[in-house]
C-alpha atoms as an extended CHARMM CRD file, in Angstrom:
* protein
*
       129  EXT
         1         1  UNK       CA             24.6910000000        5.9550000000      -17.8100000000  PROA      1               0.0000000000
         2         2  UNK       CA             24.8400000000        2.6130000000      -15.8240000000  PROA      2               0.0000000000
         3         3  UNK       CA             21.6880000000        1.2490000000      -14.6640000000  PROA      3               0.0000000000
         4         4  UNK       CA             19.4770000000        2.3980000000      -12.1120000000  PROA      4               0.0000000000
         5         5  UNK       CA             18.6170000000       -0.2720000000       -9.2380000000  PROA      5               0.0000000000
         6         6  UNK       CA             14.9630000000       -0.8120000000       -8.1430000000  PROA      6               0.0000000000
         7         7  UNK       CA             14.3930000000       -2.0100000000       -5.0400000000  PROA      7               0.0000000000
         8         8  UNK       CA             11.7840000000       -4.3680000000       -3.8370000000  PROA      8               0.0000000000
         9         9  UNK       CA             11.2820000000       -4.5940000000       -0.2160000000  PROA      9               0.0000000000
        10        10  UNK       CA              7.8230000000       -6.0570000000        2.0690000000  PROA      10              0.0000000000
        11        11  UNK       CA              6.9730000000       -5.1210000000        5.6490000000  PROA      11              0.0000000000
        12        12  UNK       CA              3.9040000000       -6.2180000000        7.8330000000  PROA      12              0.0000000000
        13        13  UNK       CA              3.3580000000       -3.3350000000        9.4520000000  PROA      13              0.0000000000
        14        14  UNK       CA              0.1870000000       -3.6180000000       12.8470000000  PROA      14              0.0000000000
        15        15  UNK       CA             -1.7480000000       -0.5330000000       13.2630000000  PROA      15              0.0000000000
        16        16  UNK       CA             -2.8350000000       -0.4660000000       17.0230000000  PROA      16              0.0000000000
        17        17  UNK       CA             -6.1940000000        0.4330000000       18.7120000000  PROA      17              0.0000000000
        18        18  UNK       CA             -7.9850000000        1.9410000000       15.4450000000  PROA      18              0.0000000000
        19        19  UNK       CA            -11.3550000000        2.6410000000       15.4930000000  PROA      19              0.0000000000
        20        20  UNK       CA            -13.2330000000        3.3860000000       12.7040000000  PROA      20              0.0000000000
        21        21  UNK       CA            -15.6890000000        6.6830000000       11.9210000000  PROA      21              0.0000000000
        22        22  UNK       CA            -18.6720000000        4.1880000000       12.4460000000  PROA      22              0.0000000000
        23        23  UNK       CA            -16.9820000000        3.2690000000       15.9600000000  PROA      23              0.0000000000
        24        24  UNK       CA            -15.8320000000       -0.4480000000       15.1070000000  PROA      24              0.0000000000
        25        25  UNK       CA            -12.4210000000       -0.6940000000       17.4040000000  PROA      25              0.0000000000
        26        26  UNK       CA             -9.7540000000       -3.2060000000       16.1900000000  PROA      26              0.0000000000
        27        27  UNK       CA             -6.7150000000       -4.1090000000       18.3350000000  PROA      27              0.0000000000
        28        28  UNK       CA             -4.6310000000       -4.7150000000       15.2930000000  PROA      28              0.0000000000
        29        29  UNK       CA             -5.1200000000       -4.5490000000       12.0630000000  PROA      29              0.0000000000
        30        30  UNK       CA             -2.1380000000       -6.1730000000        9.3600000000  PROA      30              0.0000000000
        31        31  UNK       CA             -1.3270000000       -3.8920000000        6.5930000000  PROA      31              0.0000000000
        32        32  UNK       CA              1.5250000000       -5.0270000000        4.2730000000  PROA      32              0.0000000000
        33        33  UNK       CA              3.8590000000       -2.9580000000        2.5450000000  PROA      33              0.0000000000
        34        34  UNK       CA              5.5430000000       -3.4420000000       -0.8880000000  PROA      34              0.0000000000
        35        35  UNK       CA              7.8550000000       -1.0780000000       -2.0730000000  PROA      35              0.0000000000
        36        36  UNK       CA              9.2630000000       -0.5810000000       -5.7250000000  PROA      36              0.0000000000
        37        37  UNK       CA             11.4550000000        1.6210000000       -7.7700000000  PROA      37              0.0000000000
        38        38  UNK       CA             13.8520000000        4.2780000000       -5.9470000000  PROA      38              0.0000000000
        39        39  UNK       CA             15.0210000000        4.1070000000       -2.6130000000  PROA      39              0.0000000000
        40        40  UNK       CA             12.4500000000        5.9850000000       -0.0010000000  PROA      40              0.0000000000
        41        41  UNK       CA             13.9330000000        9.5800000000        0.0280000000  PROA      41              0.0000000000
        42        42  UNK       CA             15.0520000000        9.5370000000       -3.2710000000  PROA      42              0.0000000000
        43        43  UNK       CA             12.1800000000       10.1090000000       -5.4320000000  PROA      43              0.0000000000
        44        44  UNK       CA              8.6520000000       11.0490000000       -5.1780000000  PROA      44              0.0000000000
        45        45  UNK       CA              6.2340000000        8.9260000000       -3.7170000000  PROA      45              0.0000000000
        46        46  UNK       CA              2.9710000000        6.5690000000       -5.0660000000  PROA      46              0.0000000000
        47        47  UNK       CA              1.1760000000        4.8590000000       -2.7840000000  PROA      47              0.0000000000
        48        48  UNK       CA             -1.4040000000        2.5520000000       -4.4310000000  PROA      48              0.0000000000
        49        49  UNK       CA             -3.8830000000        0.6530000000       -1.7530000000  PROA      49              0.0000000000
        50        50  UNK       CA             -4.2920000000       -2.2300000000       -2.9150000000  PROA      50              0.0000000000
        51        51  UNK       CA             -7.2750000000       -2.8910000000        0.0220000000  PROA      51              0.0000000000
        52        52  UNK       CA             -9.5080000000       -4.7700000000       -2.1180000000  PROA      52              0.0000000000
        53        53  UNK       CA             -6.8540000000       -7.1760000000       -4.2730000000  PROA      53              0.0000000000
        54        54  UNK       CA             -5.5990000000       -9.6850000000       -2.1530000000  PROA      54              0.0000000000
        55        55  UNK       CA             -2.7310000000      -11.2750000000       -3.2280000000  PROA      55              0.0000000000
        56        56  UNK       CA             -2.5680000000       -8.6640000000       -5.9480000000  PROA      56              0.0000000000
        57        57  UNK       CA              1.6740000000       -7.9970000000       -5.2190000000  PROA      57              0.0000000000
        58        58  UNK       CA              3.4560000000       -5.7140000000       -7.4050000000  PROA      58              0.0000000000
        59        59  UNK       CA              6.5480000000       -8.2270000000       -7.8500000000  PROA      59              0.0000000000
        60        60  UNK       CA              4.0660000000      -10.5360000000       -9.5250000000  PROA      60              0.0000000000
        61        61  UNK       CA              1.7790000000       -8.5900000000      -11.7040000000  PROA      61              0.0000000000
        62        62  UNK       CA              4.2160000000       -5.6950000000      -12.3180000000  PROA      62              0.0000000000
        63        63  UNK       CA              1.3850000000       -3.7900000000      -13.8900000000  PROA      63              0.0000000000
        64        64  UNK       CA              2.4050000000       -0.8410000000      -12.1320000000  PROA      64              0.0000000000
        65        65  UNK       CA              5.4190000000       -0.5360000000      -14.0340000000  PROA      65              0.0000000000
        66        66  UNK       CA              4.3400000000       -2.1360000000      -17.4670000000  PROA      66              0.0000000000
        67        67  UNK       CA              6.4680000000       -5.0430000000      -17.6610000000  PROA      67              0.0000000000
        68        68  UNK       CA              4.2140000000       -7.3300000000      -19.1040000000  PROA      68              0.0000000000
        69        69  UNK       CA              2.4730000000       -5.2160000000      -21.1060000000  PROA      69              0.0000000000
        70        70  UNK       CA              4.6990000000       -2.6500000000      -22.0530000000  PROA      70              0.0000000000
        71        71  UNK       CA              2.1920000000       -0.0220000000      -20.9150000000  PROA      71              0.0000000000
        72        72  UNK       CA              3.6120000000        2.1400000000      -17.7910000000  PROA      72              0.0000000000
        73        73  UNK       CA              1.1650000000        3.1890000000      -15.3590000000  PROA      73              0.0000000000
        74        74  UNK       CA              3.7990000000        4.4350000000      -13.3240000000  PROA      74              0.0000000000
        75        75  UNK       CA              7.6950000000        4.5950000000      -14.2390000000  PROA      75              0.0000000000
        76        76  UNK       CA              9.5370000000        3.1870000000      -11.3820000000  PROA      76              0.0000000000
        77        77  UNK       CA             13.0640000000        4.4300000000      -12.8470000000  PROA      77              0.0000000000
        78        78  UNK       CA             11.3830000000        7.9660000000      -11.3860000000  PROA      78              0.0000000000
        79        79  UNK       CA              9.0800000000        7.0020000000       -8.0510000000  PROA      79              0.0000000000
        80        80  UNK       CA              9.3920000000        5.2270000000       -5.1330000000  PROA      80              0.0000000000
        81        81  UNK       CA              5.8230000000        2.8470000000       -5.6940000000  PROA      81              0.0000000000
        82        82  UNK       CA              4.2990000000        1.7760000000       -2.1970000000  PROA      82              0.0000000000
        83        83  UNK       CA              1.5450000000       -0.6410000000       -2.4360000000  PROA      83              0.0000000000
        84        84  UNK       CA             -0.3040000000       -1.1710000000        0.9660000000  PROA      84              0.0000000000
        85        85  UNK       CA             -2.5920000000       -4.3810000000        1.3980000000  PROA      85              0.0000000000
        86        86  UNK       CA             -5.3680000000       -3.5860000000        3.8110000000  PROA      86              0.0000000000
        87        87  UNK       CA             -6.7490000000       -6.7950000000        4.5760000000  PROA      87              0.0000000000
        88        88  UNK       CA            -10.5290000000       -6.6390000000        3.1170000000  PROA      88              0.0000000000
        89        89  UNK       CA            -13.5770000000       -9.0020000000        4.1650000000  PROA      89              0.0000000000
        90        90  UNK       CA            -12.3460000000      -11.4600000000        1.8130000000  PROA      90              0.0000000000
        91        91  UNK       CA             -8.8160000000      -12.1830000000        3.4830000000  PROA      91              0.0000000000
        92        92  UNK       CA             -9.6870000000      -15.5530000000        5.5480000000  PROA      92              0.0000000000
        93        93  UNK       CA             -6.6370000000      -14.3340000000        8.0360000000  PROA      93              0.0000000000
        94        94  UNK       CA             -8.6970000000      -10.8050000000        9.2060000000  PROA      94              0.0000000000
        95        95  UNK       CA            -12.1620000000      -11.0440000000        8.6490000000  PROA      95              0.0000000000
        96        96  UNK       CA            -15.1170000000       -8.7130000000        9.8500000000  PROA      96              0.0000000000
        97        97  UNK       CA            -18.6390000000       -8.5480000000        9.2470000000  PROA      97              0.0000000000
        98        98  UNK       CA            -18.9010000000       -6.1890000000        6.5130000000  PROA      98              0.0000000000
        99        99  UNK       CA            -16.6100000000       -4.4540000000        4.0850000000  PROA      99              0.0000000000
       100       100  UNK       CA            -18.5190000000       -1.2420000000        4.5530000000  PROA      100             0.0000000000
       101       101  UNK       CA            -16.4400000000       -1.0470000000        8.0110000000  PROA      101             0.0000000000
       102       102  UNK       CA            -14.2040000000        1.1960000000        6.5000000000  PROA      102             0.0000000000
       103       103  UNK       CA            -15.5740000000        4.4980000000        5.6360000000  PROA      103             0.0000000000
       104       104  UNK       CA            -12.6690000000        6.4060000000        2.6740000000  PROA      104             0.0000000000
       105       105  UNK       CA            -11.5120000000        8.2050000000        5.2670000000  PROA      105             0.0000000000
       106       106  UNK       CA            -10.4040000000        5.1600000000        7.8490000000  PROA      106             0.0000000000
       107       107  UNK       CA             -8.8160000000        3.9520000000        4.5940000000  PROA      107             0.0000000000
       108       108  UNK       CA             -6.7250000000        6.7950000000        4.2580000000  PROA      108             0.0000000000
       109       109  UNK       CA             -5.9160000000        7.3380000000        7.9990000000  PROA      109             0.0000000000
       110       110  UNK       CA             -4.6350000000        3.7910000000        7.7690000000  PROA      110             0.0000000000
       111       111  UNK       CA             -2.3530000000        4.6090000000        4.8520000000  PROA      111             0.0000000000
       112       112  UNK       CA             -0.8780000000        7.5340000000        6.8540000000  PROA      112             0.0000000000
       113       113  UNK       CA             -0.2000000000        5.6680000000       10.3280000000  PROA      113             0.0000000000
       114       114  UNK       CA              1.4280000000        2.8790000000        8.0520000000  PROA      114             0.0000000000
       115       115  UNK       CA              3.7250000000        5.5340000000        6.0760000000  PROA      115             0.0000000000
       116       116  UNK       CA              4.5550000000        7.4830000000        9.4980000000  PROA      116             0.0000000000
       117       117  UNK       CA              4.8770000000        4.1100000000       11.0890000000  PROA      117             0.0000000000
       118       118  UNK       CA              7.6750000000        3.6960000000        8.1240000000  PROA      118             0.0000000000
       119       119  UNK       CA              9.3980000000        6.7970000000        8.5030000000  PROA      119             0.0000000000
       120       120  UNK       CA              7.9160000000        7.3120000000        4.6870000000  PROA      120             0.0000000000
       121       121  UNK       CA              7.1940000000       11.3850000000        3.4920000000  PROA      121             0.0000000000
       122       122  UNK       CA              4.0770000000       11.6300000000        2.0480000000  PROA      122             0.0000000000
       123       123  UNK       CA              3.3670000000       11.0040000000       -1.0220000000  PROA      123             0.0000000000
       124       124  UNK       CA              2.3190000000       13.1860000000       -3.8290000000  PROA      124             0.0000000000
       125       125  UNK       CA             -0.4750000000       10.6640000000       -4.7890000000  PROA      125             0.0000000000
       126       126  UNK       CA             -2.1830000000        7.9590000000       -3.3570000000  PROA      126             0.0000000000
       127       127  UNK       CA             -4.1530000000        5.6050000000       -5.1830000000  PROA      127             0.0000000000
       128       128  UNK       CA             -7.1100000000        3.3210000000       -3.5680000000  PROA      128             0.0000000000
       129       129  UNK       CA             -7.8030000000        0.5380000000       -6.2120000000  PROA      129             0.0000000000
């Protein structure tokens, strides 16, 4: 059995016009997009929002797939791992007042424009760290 290649691929990817449950409206809002393991299409899908960790990347921590401690959260020889970076109140480059401007649900709605935006199926989990 040869080895199995993991991809690692990043994409900024601009939601347009979204406004939020409490009626905030942002004209853009920068979401990037790290992708690990299997080609899209090819195994399931993990999305992990990684909204509050900025700077957090997969490529550098790999803690999602347990190369530096040997502990696998997830196995990315068997998923396709999407990490999304909503920028939080703490990213100097999109700031608002408050990081209660999201409501669970505008987090998640994000997610899915991003993965449609993508051409990505939905996944079987998504994560919101």
């Amino acid at each position: 059995m040869g080895a199995v290649k993991q991809i690692f691929k990043t994409d900024l990817v601009e939601i347009s016009d979204f406004q939020t449950e409490s009626g905030v409206a942002f004209i853009s809002i920068p979401v990037t997009v790290e992708t690990l393991g299997q080609p899209v299409g090819s195994a399931p899908v993990i999305v992990v929002n990684e909204g509050v960790h900025i700077g957090n990347r997969v490529a550098k921590s790999r803690k999602y797939d347990g190369s530096d401690t040997g502990v696998s959260l997830f196995n990315s020889r068997e998923y396709t791992i999407v990490q999304l970076c909503i920028p939080t109140g703490s990213d100097p480059e999109f700031l608002y007042e408050s990081y209660k401007t999201f409501s669970p649900n505008d987090r998640l709605r994000i997610v899915e424009q991003t993965l449609d935006s993508l051409g990505f199926p939905r996944p079987g989990k998504i994560i919101n760290t």
